[in-house]
Amino acid sequence: MQTDRGYKCRITNIVSLTEQEKLFQLRILDPDERNLFRFRPGQFLMLQVPGYGEVPISISSSTSNNEQVELCIRKAGHVTSVLFDAQKGAHVAIRGPFGSSFPMEEMMDRNVILVAGGLGIAPLRAPLFWINDHRDRYKDVHMLYGTREPSQLLFTYQFEEWEKINHINLHTIVEHGTPDWSGRTGMITELFSEIDIDPENTYAIVCGPPVMFKFVCNYLDKQGIPMNRMFVSLERRMHCGMGKCCRCMVGSTFTCVDGPVFDYWSVMNLKEAI
């Protein structure tokens, strides 16, 4: 579903994840609208902070949970800075959902590799929730997640749940370790040495810094995974979310309107997309 419908919401909880990122849990005020609201993994919302403007934010929650909408937000501008000062109970509004989504049904009965760099894990939570809701319909699922430093890892409180309850094979790495970090250090592509890839039966979902796309997707391409079975999210380019400001324009393509989810074959044909 894609709609310009607006919903008034109340912030029901705020979870501080790092110094720069917080998870905002919203509840749509009107019960009928709450029941009506639907989205697909990979889509985004326009989040309105009354009096200050609106920003596009990817949806980080489960498609099966109508009780709350979760948005993982980095403090990176005027609107998000105001939002970071908001308290539980404050009112905001959302419009949407907008944009393309990951083809989760197409991936069923196959292996799935999710690769996230930094804040890129935020839009990948929705497909993770989807897989968990239909876990028996997916084969091996690997989650590869890397950040620059250990303190930048998001959703660490869910790692054990993903591994032990949802049977997700989680692999984490940081570029620069700290004295108390006992995990892996290096680039995220080094995690591929820990998994066996069956290219005939594997899909990949990738989200993170643009430079990561090239290295990750090129590696998967060399392993034999077809480009039309690799999906990336180019949401970092978005600004107005409606194709009006042209800041996300690549050639004749608006990533906010035509994306943010593209298969890698399409991305390779978008000059300077990554």
Coordinates of C-alpha atoms in Angstrom, one line a residue:
M1 CA 0.0 0.0 0.0
Q2 CA 1.3 3.5 -0.8
T3 CA -0.7 6.5 0.4
D4 CA -0.4 10.1 1.3
R5 CA -2.7 9.6 4.2
G6 CA -1.6 11.3 7.5
Y7 CA -1.9 9.9 11.0
K8 CA -1.7 11.8 14.3
C9 CA 0.5 9.9 16.8
R10 CA 1.8 10.0 20.3
I11 CA 5.3 9.1 21.3
T12 CA 4.8 6.2 23.7
N13 CA 8.5 5.4 24.3
I14 CA 12.0 6.6 23.5
V15 CA 14.9 4.2 23.6
S16 CA 18.4 5.7 23.6
L17 CA 20.5 3.4 21.4
T18 CA 23.7 5.5 21.1
E19 CA 24.7 9.1 21.5
Q20 CA 23.4 9.8 18.0
E21 CA 20.5 7.4 17.5
K22 CA 17.2 6.8 19.3
L23 CA 14.3 4.5 18.7
F24 CA 11.0 6.3 18.8
Q25 CA 7.9 4.1 19.4
L26 CA 4.7 5.8 18.1
R27 CA 1.1 4.9 18.5
I28 CA -1.5 6.1 16.0
L29 CA -4.2 7.9 18.1
D30 CA -7.3 7.0 16.2
P31 CA -8.1 3.2 16.7
D32 CA -9.7 2.9 13.3
E33 CA -6.7 4.5 11.6
R34 CA -4.4 2.3 13.7
N35 CA -6.1 -0.8 12.4
L36 CA -6.0 0.6 8.8
F37 CA -2.3 1.4 8.8
R38 CA -0.2 -1.0 6.7
F39 CA 3.3 -1.0 5.2
R40 CA 5.8 -3.3 3.7
P41 CA 9.5 -3.9 4.7
G42 CA 11.7 -1.3 3.1
Q43 CA 9.1 1.5 2.9
F44 CA 9.5 4.8 4.6
L45 CA 7.3 7.5 6.3
M46 CA 7.3 11.3 6.4
L47 CA 7.6 12.2 10.1
Q48 CA 6.1 15.5 10.9
V49 CA 7.2 17.5 14.0
P50 CA 4.6 20.2 14.4
G51 CA 6.0 23.6 13.9
Y52 CA 9.4 22.4 12.7
G53 CA 8.9 20.4 9.5
E54 CA 9.0 16.8 8.3
V55 CA 11.7 14.3 7.3
P56 CA 11.7 10.9 5.6
I57 CA 12.4 8.0 8.0
S58 CA 12.5 4.3 7.2
I59 CA 10.2 2.1 9.2
S60 CA 12.0 -0.2 11.7
S61 CA 9.1 -2.1 13.1
S62 CA 7.1 -5.3 12.4
T63 CA 4.5 -5.2 9.6
S64 CA 2.3 -7.4 11.8
N65 CA 2.2 -5.0 14.8
N66 CA -0.4 -2.3 14.4
E67 CA 0.0 -1.2 18.0
Q68 CA 3.1 0.8 17.5
V69 CA 5.3 2.2 14.7
E70 CA 9.0 2.2 15.4
L71 CA 11.4 4.7 13.9
C72 CA 15.2 4.6 14.5
I73 CA 16.4 8.2 14.0
R74 CA 19.8 9.7 13.9
K75 CA 20.2 13.3 15.2
A76 CA 21.3 14.9 11.9
G77 CA 19.4 18.1 11.3
H78 CA 17.0 20.7 12.7
V79 CA 13.9 18.5 12.8
T80 CA 15.6 15.5 14.3
S81 CA 17.4 17.7 16.8
V82 CA 14.0 19.0 18.0
L83 CA 12.7 15.5 18.1
F84 CA 15.6 14.4 20.3
D85 CA 14.5 16.9 22.9
A86 CA 10.9 15.6 22.8
Q87 CA 9.5 13.6 25.8
K88 CA 7.3 10.5 26.0
G89 CA 3.7 11.6 25.4
A90 CA 4.6 14.3 22.8
H91 CA 2.5 14.4 19.7
V92 CA 3.8 14.0 16.1
A93 CA 2.3 12.9 12.8
I94 CA 3.3 10.5 10.1
R95 CA 2.3 10.4 6.4
G96 CA 2.6 7.3 4.2
P97 CA 3.9 4.7 3.8
F98 CA 5.9 5.6 0.7
G99 CA 8.3 3.9 -1.7
S100 CA 9.2 0.5 -3.0
S101 CA 9.7 -2.5 -0.7
F102 CA 11.8 -5.7 -0.4
P103 CA 10.1 -8.7 -2.3
M104 CA 9.9 -10.8 0.8
E105 CA 7.5 -13.4 -0.7
E106 CA 9.9 -13.9 -3.7
M107 CA 12.6 -14.8 -1.2
M108 CA 10.6 -17.6 0.5
D109 CA 12.0 -21.1 0.5
R110 CA 15.5 -19.6 -0.2
N111 CA 18.5 -18.5 1.9
V112 CA 18.7 -14.8 2.8
I113 CA 21.8 -12.7 3.6
L114 CA 21.1 -9.3 5.2
V115 CA 24.1 -6.9 5.2
A116 CA 23.9 -3.7 7.2
G117 CA 26.5 -1.0 7.8
G118 CA 25.9 1.5 10.6
L119 CA 22.4 3.0 10.6
G120 CA 21.6 0.7 7.7
I121 CA 20.3 -1.8 10.2
A122 CA 17.3 0.4 10.8
P123 CA 15.4 -0.4 7.6
L124 CA 16.6 -4.0 7.8
R125 CA 14.7 -4.6 11.1
A126 CA 11.4 -4.7 9.2
P127 CA 12.5 -7.6 6.8
L128 CA 14.0 -9.3 9.9
F129 CA 10.6 -9.1 11.7
W130 CA 8.9 -10.3 8.5
I131 CA 11.3 -13.4 8.3
N132 CA 10.7 -14.1 12.0
D133 CA 6.9 -14.0 11.5
H134 CA 7.3 -16.5 8.7
R135 CA 10.5 -18.3 9.8
D136 CA 9.5 -21.7 8.5
R137 CA 9.2 -20.3 5.0
Y138 CA 12.9 -19.2 4.8
K139 CA 16.0 -21.4 4.8
D140 CA 19.3 -20.2 6.3
V141 CA 19.3 -16.5 7.2
H142 CA 22.5 -14.6 7.9
M143 CA 22.7 -11.1 9.3
L144 CA 26.0 -9.4 8.7
Y145 CA 26.3 -6.2 10.7
G146 CA 29.3 -3.8 10.9
T147 CA 30.0 -0.4 12.4
R148 CA 33.0 1.8 12.8
E149 CA 33.2 1.4 16.6
P150 CA 31.6 -1.0 19.2
S151 CA 29.7 2.0 20.7
Q152 CA 27.9 2.5 17.4
L153 CA 26.3 -0.9 17.2
L154 CA 22.5 -0.6 17.3
F155 CA 19.8 -2.9 18.8
T156 CA 22.4 -4.9 20.7
Y157 CA 19.7 -5.9 23.2
Q158 CA 18.0 -7.9 20.4
F159 CA 21.1 -9.9 19.3
E160 CA 20.5 -12.8 21.6
E161 CA 16.8 -13.0 20.6
W162 CA 17.6 -13.0 16.9
E163 CA 20.1 -15.8 17.4
K164 CA 18.5 -18.1 19.9
I165 CA 14.8 -17.6 19.3
N166 CA 14.6 -16.6 15.6
H167 CA 17.5 -18.7 14.5
I168 CA 19.2 -15.9 12.7
N169 CA 22.9 -16.4 12.2
L170 CA 24.3 -13.1 13.4
H171 CA 27.8 -11.9 12.5
T172 CA 29.1 -8.6 13.8
I173 CA 32.3 -6.7 13.2
V174 CA 33.7 -3.2 13.9
E175 CA 36.4 -1.4 12.1
H176 CA 38.2 -0.1 15.2
G177 CA 38.0 -2.2 18.4
T178 CA 38.3 -0.9 21.9
P179 CA 40.1 -2.5 24.9
D180 CA 36.8 -4.0 26.1
W181 CA 35.7 -5.3 22.6
S182 CA 36.2 -9.0 22.3
G183 CA 34.5 -9.4 18.9
R184 CA 35.8 -9.2 15.3
T185 CA 37.6 -6.2 13.9
G186 CA 37.9 -5.4 10.2
M187 CA 35.7 -4.6 7.2
I188 CA 32.3 -6.0 6.9
T189 CA 33.2 -8.0 3.8
E190 CA 35.5 -10.1 6.0
L191 CA 32.4 -11.7 7.5
F192 CA 31.7 -13.4 4.3
S193 CA 34.5 -15.9 5.1
E194 CA 32.3 -17.2 7.9
I195 CA 29.3 -18.3 5.7
D196 CA 28.8 -20.7 2.9
I197 CA 26.9 -19.1 0.0
D198 CA 24.7 -21.2 -2.4
P199 CA 24.3 -18.7 -5.2
E200 CA 21.5 -20.6 -6.8
N201 CA 19.3 -20.4 -3.7
T202 CA 20.3 -17.1 -2.1
Y203 CA 18.9 -13.6 -2.0
A204 CA 20.7 -10.6 -0.5
I205 CA 19.4 -7.4 1.1
V206 CA 22.0 -4.6 1.6
C207 CA 21.8 -1.3 3.4
G208 CA 24.5 1.0 4.6
P209 CA 27.0 3.6 3.4
P210 CA 27.3 3.9 -0.5
V211 CA 30.9 2.7 -0.4
M212 CA 29.8 -0.5 1.3
F213 CA 27.3 -1.3 -1.5
K214 CA 30.1 -1.6 -4.1
F215 CA 32.3 -3.9 -2.0
V216 CA 29.5 -6.1 -0.7
C217 CA 27.5 -6.4 -4.0
N218 CA 30.7 -6.9 -6.0
Y219 CA 31.6 -9.7 -3.7
L220 CA 28.2 -11.3 -3.9
D221 CA 28.3 -10.9 -7.7
K222 CA 31.6 -12.8 -7.9
Q223 CA 30.0 -15.6 -5.8
G224 CA 27.4 -16.0 -8.5
I225 CA 24.3 -14.3 -6.9
P226 CA 22.4 -12.7 -9.8
M227 CA 22.1 -8.9 -9.6
N228 CA 18.4 -9.1 -9.7
R229 CA 18.4 -11.1 -6.4
M230 CA 20.4 -8.5 -4.6
F231 CA 18.3 -5.6 -3.2
V232 CA 19.7 -2.3 -1.8
S233 CA 18.0 0.7 -0.2
L234 CA 19.2 4.1 -1.3
E235 CA 17.3 6.0 1.3
R236 CA 20.2 8.1 2.4
R237 CA 19.7 10.3 -0.6
M238 CA 16.1 11.2 0.2
H239 CA 15.0 14.6 1.6
C240 CA 11.4 15.7 0.7
G241 CA 10.2 12.1 0.1
M242 CA 7.9 13.3 -2.7
G243 CA 10.2 13.9 -5.7
K244 CA 9.9 17.7 -5.5
C245 CA 13.2 18.8 -4.2
C246 CA 15.2 16.7 -6.7
R247 CA 18.0 16.1 -4.1
C248 CA 17.6 12.3 -4.5
M249 CA 17.4 12.5 -8.3
V250 CA 19.8 10.1 -10.2
G251 CA 19.4 10.6 -13.9
S252 CA 15.6 10.6 -14.5
T253 CA 15.0 8.5 -11.4
F254 CA 13.8 9.8 -8.0
T255 CA 15.0 7.4 -5.3
C256 CA 12.2 8.6 -3.0
V257 CA 9.5 7.9 -5.5
D258 CA 10.9 5.1 -7.6
G259 CA 12.8 3.6 -4.6
P260 CA 14.2 3.5 -2.1
V261 CA 14.5 -0.3 -2.7
F262 CA 16.2 -1.3 -6.0
D263 CA 17.6 -4.5 -7.3
Y264 CA 21.4 -4.2 -7.9
W265 CA 20.9 -4.6 -11.6
S266 CA 18.9 -1.4 -11.7
V267 CA 21.4 0.4 -9.4
M268 CA 24.2 -0.5 -11.8
N269 CA 22.3 1.3 -14.5
L270 CA 21.8 4.4 -12.4
K271 CA 24.8 6.6 -13.0
E272 CA 26.4 7.8 -9.8
A273 CA 23.7 6.1 -7.7
I274 CA 26.4 4.7 -5.4

